[in-house]
């Protein structure tokens, strides 16, 4: 157990639907990062939050959004889902922004049918 | 980030040392080298990092050449559980960009 908790572990939904993935960072960590890993793309950085504020943005689609709440948990919202959004979504946390030692969660596997 | 080059795949016999190379010839003087691994479909796991001196922890050793253009991650006694994709990363020291993962080396430990 890395200390980073992601829910749900698995999610199956249909095209056009909306889902929310949740991440609780490791105790004491203020920064949360979201990554997407699909079969043909490798690990792609999506977005980072630090203490509730967005700090860095990667290849995140406009259909996707995220936020970090006062209790430091984060949610990644994926809407108007397409088949190509099927992927593993990983959350990672670190004590401070811009850290290069990240602790990753076990991931949420999203399947869009 | 400094560009890193790693072999696509490697095999290693169980119980033997696994030596995973990484070239990072464009690395700047203040950029560290980080190693992560990802066991199949699990979240990536931090292994070790270093700047210029060799480093060792409970998981692995990191050997960085004197010119810092390459490094080697050493798993001293590889087990089947070490089968994974290993990523060598040399991020910019700006503190403003998130870690970027390349393709890594797929290490297969053979029984």
PDB file of C-alpha atoms in Angstrom:
ATOM      1  CA  UNK A   1       0.000   0.000   0.000  1.00  0.00           C
ATOM      2  CA  UNK A   2       1.619   3.219  -1.213  1.00  0.00           C
ATOM      3  CA  UNK A   3      -0.623   5.474   0.871  1.00  0.00           C
ATOM      4  CA  UNK A   4      -2.231   7.008  -2.218  1.00  0.00           C
ATOM      5  CA  UNK A   5      -5.815   5.797  -2.533  1.00  0.00           C
ATOM      6  CA  UNK A   6      -7.694   5.766  -5.796  1.00  0.00           C
ATOM      7  CA  UNK A   7     -11.318   4.874  -6.352  1.00  0.00           C
ATOM      8  CA  UNK A   8     -12.896   3.179  -8.142  1.00  0.00           C
ATOM      9  CA  UNK A   9     -10.407   0.483  -9.136  1.00  0.00           C
ATOM     10  CA  UNK A  10     -12.428  -0.469 -12.180  1.00  0.00           C
ATOM     11  CA  UNK A  11     -15.132   1.386 -14.063  1.00  0.00           C
ATOM     12  CA  UNK A  12     -17.053   0.380 -17.164  1.00  0.00           C
ATOM     13  CA  UNK A  13     -19.248   2.912 -18.876  1.00  0.00           C
ATOM     14  CA  UNK A  14     -20.644   3.863 -22.255  1.00  0.00           C
ATOM     15  CA  UNK A  15     -19.629   6.464 -24.786  1.00  0.00           C
ATOM     16  CA  UNK A  16     -21.018   9.899 -24.066  1.00  0.00           C
ATOM     17  CA  UNK A  17     -21.171   9.332 -20.334  1.00  0.00           C
ATOM     18  CA  UNK A  18     -19.385  11.191 -17.528  1.00  0.00           C
ATOM     19  CA  UNK A  19     -17.320   9.677 -14.732  1.00  0.00           C
ATOM     20  CA  UNK A  20     -15.433  10.947 -11.709  1.00  0.00           C
ATOM     21  CA  UNK A  21     -12.218   9.408 -10.444  1.00  0.00           C
ATOM     22  CA  UNK A  22     -11.131  10.116  -6.913  1.00  0.00           C
ATOM     23  CA  UNK A  23      -7.695  10.299  -5.319  1.00  0.00           C
ATOM     24  CA  UNK A  24      -6.635  10.706  -1.716  1.00  0.00           C
ATOM     25  CA  UNK A  25      -2.969  11.656  -1.439  1.00  0.00           C
ATOM     26  CA  UNK A  26      -0.509  10.193   1.011  1.00  0.00           C
ATOM     27  CA  UNK A  27      -0.796  11.722   4.467  1.00  0.00           C
ATOM     28  CA  UNK A  28       1.120  14.997   4.583  1.00  0.00           C
ATOM     29  CA  UNK A  29       1.434  15.388   0.824  1.00  0.00           C
ATOM     30  CA  UNK A  30       0.053  18.620  -0.576  1.00  0.00           C
ATOM     31  CA  UNK A  31       0.524  18.007  -4.296  1.00  0.00           C
ATOM     32  CA  UNK A  32      -1.508  15.706  -6.513  1.00  0.00           C
ATOM     33  CA  UNK A  33      -0.730  14.667 -10.076  1.00  0.00           C
ATOM     34  CA  UNK A  34      -2.920  12.864 -12.596  1.00  0.00           C
ATOM     35  CA  UNK A  35      -1.528  10.632 -15.337  1.00  0.00           C
ATOM     36  CA  UNK A  36      -3.231   8.657 -18.100  1.00  0.00           C
ATOM     37  CA  UNK A  37      -1.839   5.405 -19.469  1.00  0.00           C
ATOM     38  CA  UNK A  38      -3.428   3.883 -22.521  1.00  0.00           C
ATOM     39  CA  UNK A  39      -2.029   0.920 -24.426  1.00  0.00           C
ATOM     40  CA  UNK A  40      -0.474   2.892 -27.233  1.00  0.00           C
ATOM     41  CA  UNK A  41       0.499   6.085 -25.447  1.00  0.00           C
ATOM     42  CA  UNK A  42       2.502   5.252 -22.339  1.00  0.00           C
ATOM     43  CA  UNK A  43       2.216   7.430 -19.242  1.00  0.00           C
ATOM     44  CA  UNK A  44       0.901  10.876 -20.111  1.00  0.00           C
ATOM     45  CA  UNK A  45       0.839  13.688 -17.570  1.00  0.00           C
ATOM     46  CA  UNK A  46      -2.545  15.377 -17.347  1.00  0.00           C
ATOM     47  CA  UNK A  47      -2.603  17.932 -14.555  1.00  0.00           C
ATOM     48  CA  UNK A  48      -1.127  18.830 -11.171  1.00  0.00           C
ATOM     49  CA  UNK A  49      -2.538  20.563  -8.118  1.00  0.00           C
ATOM     50  CA  UNK A  50      -0.775  21.910  -5.077  1.00  0.00           C
ATOM     51  CA  UNK A  51      -2.737  22.780  -1.953  1.00  0.00           C
ATOM     52  CA  UNK A  52      -5.889  23.361  -3.960  1.00  0.00           C
ATOM     53  CA  UNK A  53      -4.380  25.342  -6.813  1.00  0.00           C
ATOM     54  CA  UNK A  54      -3.593  24.165 -10.321  1.00  0.00           C
ATOM     55  CA  UNK A  55       0.172  24.216 -10.841  1.00  0.00           C
ATOM     56  CA  UNK A  56       0.875  22.474 -14.125  1.00  0.00           C
ATOM     57  CA  UNK A  57      -1.123  21.262 -17.071  1.00  0.00           C
ATOM     58  CA  UNK A  58      -0.145  18.587 -19.539  1.00  0.00           C
ATOM     59  CA  UNK A  59      -2.028  16.912 -22.345  1.00  0.00           C
ATOM     60  CA  UNK A  60      -5.420  17.162 -20.721  1.00  0.00           C
ATOM     61  CA  UNK A  61      -8.423  17.295 -23.031  1.00  0.00           C
ATOM     62  CA  UNK A  62     -11.035  20.012 -22.664  1.00  0.00           C
ATOM     63  CA  UNK A  63     -13.562  17.280 -21.859  1.00  0.00           C
ATOM     64  CA  UNK A  64     -11.541  16.482 -18.753  1.00  0.00           C
ATOM     65  CA  UNK A  65     -11.332  18.604 -15.636  1.00  0.00           C
ATOM     66  CA  UNK A  66      -9.942  18.211 -12.172  1.00  0.00           C
ATOM     67  CA  UNK A  67      -9.885  19.880  -8.810  1.00  0.00           C
ATOM     68  CA  UNK A  68      -8.280  19.514  -5.421  1.00  0.00           C
ATOM     69  CA  UNK A  69     -10.448  20.041  -2.385  1.00  0.00           C
ATOM     70  CA  UNK A  70      -9.578  21.650   0.996  1.00  0.00           C
ATOM     71  CA  UNK A  71      -9.034  18.203   2.508  1.00  0.00           C
ATOM     72  CA  UNK A  72      -6.481  17.686  -0.313  1.00  0.00           C
ATOM     73  CA  UNK A  73      -8.273  14.879  -2.067  1.00  0.00           C
ATOM     74  CA  UNK A  74      -8.606  15.329  -5.796  1.00  0.00           C
ATOM     75  CA  UNK A  75     -11.152  14.376  -8.406  1.00  0.00           C
ATOM     76  CA  UNK A  76     -10.681  13.923 -12.135  1.00  0.00           C
ATOM     77  CA  UNK A  77     -13.849  14.396 -14.128  1.00  0.00           C
ATOM     78  CA  UNK A  78     -14.080  12.853 -17.579  1.00  0.00           C
ATOM     79  CA  UNK A  79     -17.076  13.793 -19.717  1.00  0.00           C
ATOM     80  CA  UNK A  80     -18.463  12.980 -23.161  1.00  0.00           C
ATOM     81  CA  UNK A  81     -16.454   9.816 -22.987  1.00  0.00           C
ATOM     82  CA  UNK A  82     -15.055   8.259 -26.141  1.00  0.00           C
ATOM     83  CA  UNK A  83     -13.701   4.796 -26.782  1.00  0.00           C
ATOM     84  CA  UNK A  84     -10.194   6.241 -26.829  1.00  0.00           C
ATOM     85  CA  UNK A  85     -10.528   7.407 -23.238  1.00  0.00           C
ATOM     86  CA  UNK A  86     -10.277   3.799 -22.098  1.00  0.00           C
ATOM     87  CA  UNK A  87      -7.091   3.734 -20.053  1.00  0.00           C
ATOM     88  CA  UNK A  88      -5.521   3.417 -16.663  1.00  0.00           C
ATOM     89  CA  UNK A  89      -5.654   6.683 -14.743  1.00  0.00           C
ATOM     90  CA  UNK A  90      -3.018   7.106 -12.061  1.00  0.00           C
ATOM     91  CA  UNK A  91      -2.872   9.622  -9.292  1.00  0.00           C
ATOM     92  CA  UNK A  92       0.392  10.470  -7.595  1.00  0.00           C
ATOM     93  CA  UNK A  93       1.234  12.699  -4.679  1.00  0.00           C
ATOM     94  CA  UNK A  94       4.254  14.510  -3.311  1.00  0.00           C
ATOM     95  CA  UNK A  95       5.027  16.699  -0.359  1.00  0.00           C
ATOM     96  CA  UNK A  96       5.649  19.810  -2.425  1.00  0.00           C
ATOM     97  CA  UNK A  97       5.069  21.144  -5.904  1.00  0.00           C
ATOM     98  CA  UNK A  98       7.568  20.206  -8.561  1.00  0.00           C
ATOM     99  CA  UNK A  99       8.888  17.228  -6.662  1.00  0.00           C
ATOM    100  CA  UNK A 100      10.409  14.440  -8.691  1.00  0.00           C
ATOM    101  CA  UNK A 101       9.875  11.714  -6.113  1.00  0.00           C
ATOM    102  CA  UNK A 102       6.235  10.850  -6.528  1.00  0.00           C
ATOM    103  CA  UNK A 103       4.144   8.210  -4.802  1.00  0.00           C
ATOM    104  CA  UNK A 104       1.642   6.632  -7.150  1.00  0.00           C
ATOM    105  CA  UNK A 105      -1.661   5.010  -6.420  1.00  0.00           C
ATOM    106  CA  UNK A 106      -2.798   1.695  -7.835  1.00  0.00           C
ATOM    107  CA  UNK A 107      -4.798   3.358 -10.583  1.00  0.00           C
ATOM    108  CA  UNK A 108      -8.359   3.392 -11.853  1.00  0.00           C
ATOM    109  CA  UNK A 109      -9.025   1.321 -14.941  1.00  0.00           C
ATOM    110  CA  UNK A 110     -11.654   2.949 -17.145  1.00  0.00           C
ATOM    111  CA  UNK A 111     -13.283   0.997 -19.935  1.00  0.00           C
ATOM    112  CA  UNK A 112     -15.549   2.868 -22.328  1.00  0.00           C
ATOM    113  CA  UNK A 113     -17.815   0.649 -24.429  1.00  0.00           C
TER     114      UNK A 113
ATOM    115  CA  UNK B   1      13.966  17.392 -19.594  1.00  0.00           C
ATOM    116  CA  UNK B   2      17.239  15.968 -20.769  1.00  0.00           C
ATOM    117  CA  UNK B   3      16.588  13.313 -23.406  1.00  0.00           C
ATOM    118  CA  UNK B   4      17.229   9.812 -22.132  1.00  0.00           C
ATOM    119  CA  UNK B   5      17.841   6.702 -24.202  1.00  0.00           C
ATOM    120  CA  UNK B   6      17.236   3.226 -22.864  1.00  0.00           C
ATOM    121  CA  UNK B   7      17.202  -0.204 -24.494  1.00  0.00           C
ATOM    122  CA  UNK B   8      13.697  -1.337 -25.307  1.00  0.00           C
ATOM    123  CA  UNK B   9      14.038  -4.647 -23.508  1.00  0.00           C
ATOM    124  CA  UNK B  10      16.470  -6.788 -21.536  1.00  0.00           C
ATOM    125  CA  UNK B  11      16.522 -10.239 -20.023  1.00  0.00           C
ATOM    126  CA  UNK B  12      18.167 -11.289 -16.804  1.00  0.00           C
ATOM    127  CA  UNK B  13      18.469 -14.632 -15.028  1.00  0.00           C
ATOM    128  CA  UNK B  14      16.922 -14.883 -11.597  1.00  0.00           C
ATOM    129  CA  UNK B  15      19.511 -14.369  -8.862  1.00  0.00           C
ATOM    130  CA  UNK B  16      21.911 -12.537 -11.144  1.00  0.00           C
ATOM    131  CA  UNK B  17      22.552  -8.814 -11.214  1.00  0.00           C
ATOM    132  CA  UNK B  18      20.438  -6.796 -13.626  1.00  0.00           C
ATOM    133  CA  UNK B  19      22.281  -3.839 -15.106  1.00  0.00           C
ATOM    134  CA  UNK B  20      20.005  -1.356 -16.845  1.00  0.00           C
ATOM    135  CA  UNK B  21      21.775   1.363 -18.841  1.00  0.00           C
ATOM    136  CA  UNK B  22      20.573   4.850 -19.623  1.00  0.00           C
ATOM    137  CA  UNK B  23      22.161   7.503 -21.817  1.00  0.00           C
ATOM    138  CA  UNK B  24      21.504  11.145 -20.984  1.00  0.00           C
ATOM    139  CA  UNK B  25      24.229  12.969 -22.887  1.00  0.00           C
ATOM    140  CA  UNK B  26      22.418  16.348 -22.831  1.00  0.00           C
ATOM    141  CA  UNK B  27      21.969  16.415 -19.078  1.00  0.00           C
ATOM    142  CA  UNK B  28      22.868  19.713 -17.441  1.00  0.00           C
ATOM    143  CA  UNK B  29      24.982  20.109 -14.358  1.00  0.00           C
ATOM    144  CA  UNK B  30      22.149  20.437 -11.872  1.00  0.00           C
ATOM    145  CA  UNK B  31      19.767  17.821 -13.276  1.00  0.00           C
ATOM    146  CA  UNK B  32      19.358  14.674 -11.274  1.00  0.00           C
ATOM    147  CA  UNK B  33      18.728  11.241 -12.753  1.00  0.00           C
ATOM    148  CA  UNK B  34      15.687   9.423 -11.416  1.00  0.00           C
ATOM    149  CA  UNK B  35      14.665   5.813 -11.831  1.00  0.00           C
ATOM    150  CA  UNK B  36      11.181   4.443 -11.524  1.00  0.00           C
ATOM    151  CA  UNK B  37       9.717   1.081 -12.366  1.00  0.00           C
ATOM    152  CA  UNK B  38       6.243  -0.096 -13.250  1.00  0.00           C
ATOM    153  CA  UNK B  39       5.210  -3.653 -12.640  1.00  0.00           C
ATOM    154  CA  UNK B  40       2.469  -4.711 -15.033  1.00  0.00           C
ATOM    155  CA  UNK B  41      -0.561  -2.374 -14.719  1.00  0.00           C
ATOM    156  CA  UNK B  42       0.493  -1.179 -11.268  1.00  0.00           C
ATOM    157  CA  UNK B  43       1.368   2.409 -10.432  1.00  0.00           C
ATOM    158  CA  UNK B  44       4.974   3.430 -11.093  1.00  0.00           C
ATOM    159  CA  UNK B  45       7.296   3.062  -8.140  1.00  0.00           C
ATOM    160  CA  UNK B  46      10.206   5.346  -7.320  1.00  0.00           C
ATOM    161  CA  UNK B  47      13.506   3.465  -7.029  1.00  0.00           C
ATOM    162  CA  UNK B  48      16.439   5.823  -6.634  1.00  0.00           C
ATOM    163  CA  UNK B  49      17.952   9.085  -7.837  1.00  0.00           C
ATOM    164  CA  UNK B  50      21.371  10.705  -8.003  1.00  0.00           C
ATOM    165  CA  UNK B  51      23.328  13.703  -9.243  1.00  0.00           C
ATOM    166  CA  UNK B  52      26.959  12.712  -9.630  1.00  0.00           C
ATOM    167  CA  UNK B  53      27.900  10.295  -6.882  1.00  0.00           C
ATOM    168  CA  UNK B  54      26.938   6.674  -6.873  1.00  0.00           C
ATOM    169  CA  UNK B  55      23.900   5.951  -4.768  1.00  0.00           C
ATOM    170  CA  UNK B  56      22.597   2.829  -3.077  1.00  0.00           C
ATOM    171  CA  UNK B  57      19.422   2.049  -1.218  1.00  0.00           C
ATOM    172  CA  UNK B  58      17.530  -1.068  -0.233  1.00  0.00           C
ATOM    173  CA  UNK B  59      16.181  -1.515  -3.739  1.00  0.00           C
ATOM    174  CA  UNK B  60      19.069  -0.793  -6.065  1.00  0.00           C
ATOM    175  CA  UNK B  61      22.342   0.936  -6.811  1.00  0.00           C
ATOM    176  CA  UNK B  62      22.813   3.795  -9.243  1.00  0.00           C
ATOM    177  CA  UNK B  63      26.139   4.283 -10.971  1.00  0.00           C
ATOM    178  CA  UNK B  64      26.603   7.611 -12.771  1.00  0.00           C
ATOM    179  CA  UNK B  65      29.594   8.108 -15.042  1.00  0.00           C
ATOM    180  CA  UNK B  66      32.011  10.896 -14.209  1.00  0.00           C
ATOM    181  CA  UNK B  67      30.922  12.938 -17.234  1.00  0.00           C
ATOM    182  CA  UNK B  68      27.276  12.312 -16.189  1.00  0.00           C
ATOM    183  CA  UNK B  69      26.320  11.356 -19.721  1.00  0.00           C
ATOM    184  CA  UNK B  70      25.131   7.925 -18.748  1.00  0.00           C
ATOM    185  CA  UNK B  71      24.086   5.881 -15.757  1.00  0.00           C
ATOM    186  CA  UNK B  72      23.357   2.287 -14.828  1.00  0.00           C
ATOM    187  CA  UNK B  73      20.722   1.006 -12.471  1.00  0.00           C
ATOM    188  CA  UNK B  74      21.824  -2.188 -10.772  1.00  0.00           C
ATOM    189  CA  UNK B  75      19.470  -4.682  -9.170  1.00  0.00           C
ATOM    190  CA  UNK B  76      22.019  -6.865  -7.375  1.00  0.00           C
ATOM    191  CA  UNK B  77      20.035 -10.088  -7.166  1.00  0.00           C
ATOM    192  CA  UNK B  78      17.105  -9.955  -9.537  1.00  0.00           C
ATOM    193  CA  UNK B  79      13.969 -11.889  -8.658  1.00  0.00           C
ATOM    194  CA  UNK B  80      10.901 -12.688 -10.727  1.00  0.00           C
ATOM    195  CA  UNK B  81       9.150  -9.836  -8.911  1.00  0.00           C
ATOM    196  CA  UNK B  82      11.612  -7.411 -10.517  1.00  0.00           C
ATOM    197  CA  UNK B  83      10.093  -8.041 -13.944  1.00  0.00           C
ATOM    198  CA  UNK B  84       8.844  -4.587 -14.904  1.00  0.00           C
ATOM    199  CA  UNK B  85       9.354  -1.565 -17.125  1.00  0.00           C
ATOM    200  CA  UNK B  86      12.164   0.609 -15.804  1.00  0.00           C
ATOM    201  CA  UNK B  87      12.154   4.331 -16.542  1.00  0.00           C
ATOM    202  CA  UNK B  88      15.216   6.584 -16.464  1.00  0.00           C
ATOM    203  CA  UNK B  89      14.248  10.258 -16.196  1.00  0.00           C
ATOM    204  CA  UNK B  90      16.354  13.412 -16.094  1.00  0.00           C
ATOM    205  CA  UNK B  91      13.874  16.217 -15.375  1.00  0.00           C
ATOM    206  CA  UNK B  92      14.666  19.903 -15.665  1.00  0.00           C
ATOM    207  CA  UNK B  93      15.512  21.474 -12.346  1.00  0.00           C
ATOM    208  CA  UNK B  94      12.832  24.144 -12.609  1.00  0.00           C
ATOM    209  CA  UNK B  95      10.379  22.759 -10.111  1.00  0.00           C
ATOM    210  CA  UNK B  96       7.593  23.792 -12.419  1.00  0.00           C
ATOM    211  CA  UNK B  97       7.099  20.765 -14.635  1.00  0.00           C
ATOM    212  CA  UNK B  98       5.700  17.390 -13.802  1.00  0.00           C
ATOM    213  CA  UNK B  99       7.704  14.227 -14.282  1.00  0.00           C
ATOM    214  CA  UNK B 100       7.677  12.927 -17.860  1.00  0.00           C
ATOM    215  CA  UNK B 101       7.953   9.209 -18.503  1.00  0.00           C
ATOM    216  CA  UNK B 102       9.409   7.827 -21.708  1.00  0.00           C
ATOM    217  CA  UNK B 103       9.205   4.281 -23.029  1.00  0.00           C
ATOM    218  CA  UNK B 104      11.599   2.717 -20.543  1.00  0.00           C
ATOM    219  CA  UNK B 105      13.271  -0.694 -20.590  1.00  0.00           C
ATOM    220  CA  UNK B 106      11.161  -3.786 -20.227  1.00  0.00           C
ATOM    221  CA  UNK B 107      13.163  -6.114 -17.962  1.00  0.00           C
ATOM    222  CA  UNK B 108      12.186  -9.758 -18.009  1.00  0.00           C
ATOM    223  CA  UNK B 109      13.693 -11.814 -15.211  1.00  0.00           C
ATOM    224  CA  UNK B 110      13.894 -15.443 -16.282  1.00  0.00           C
ATOM    225  CA  UNK B 111      13.654 -18.355 -13.837  1.00  0.00           C
TER     226      UNK B 111
END
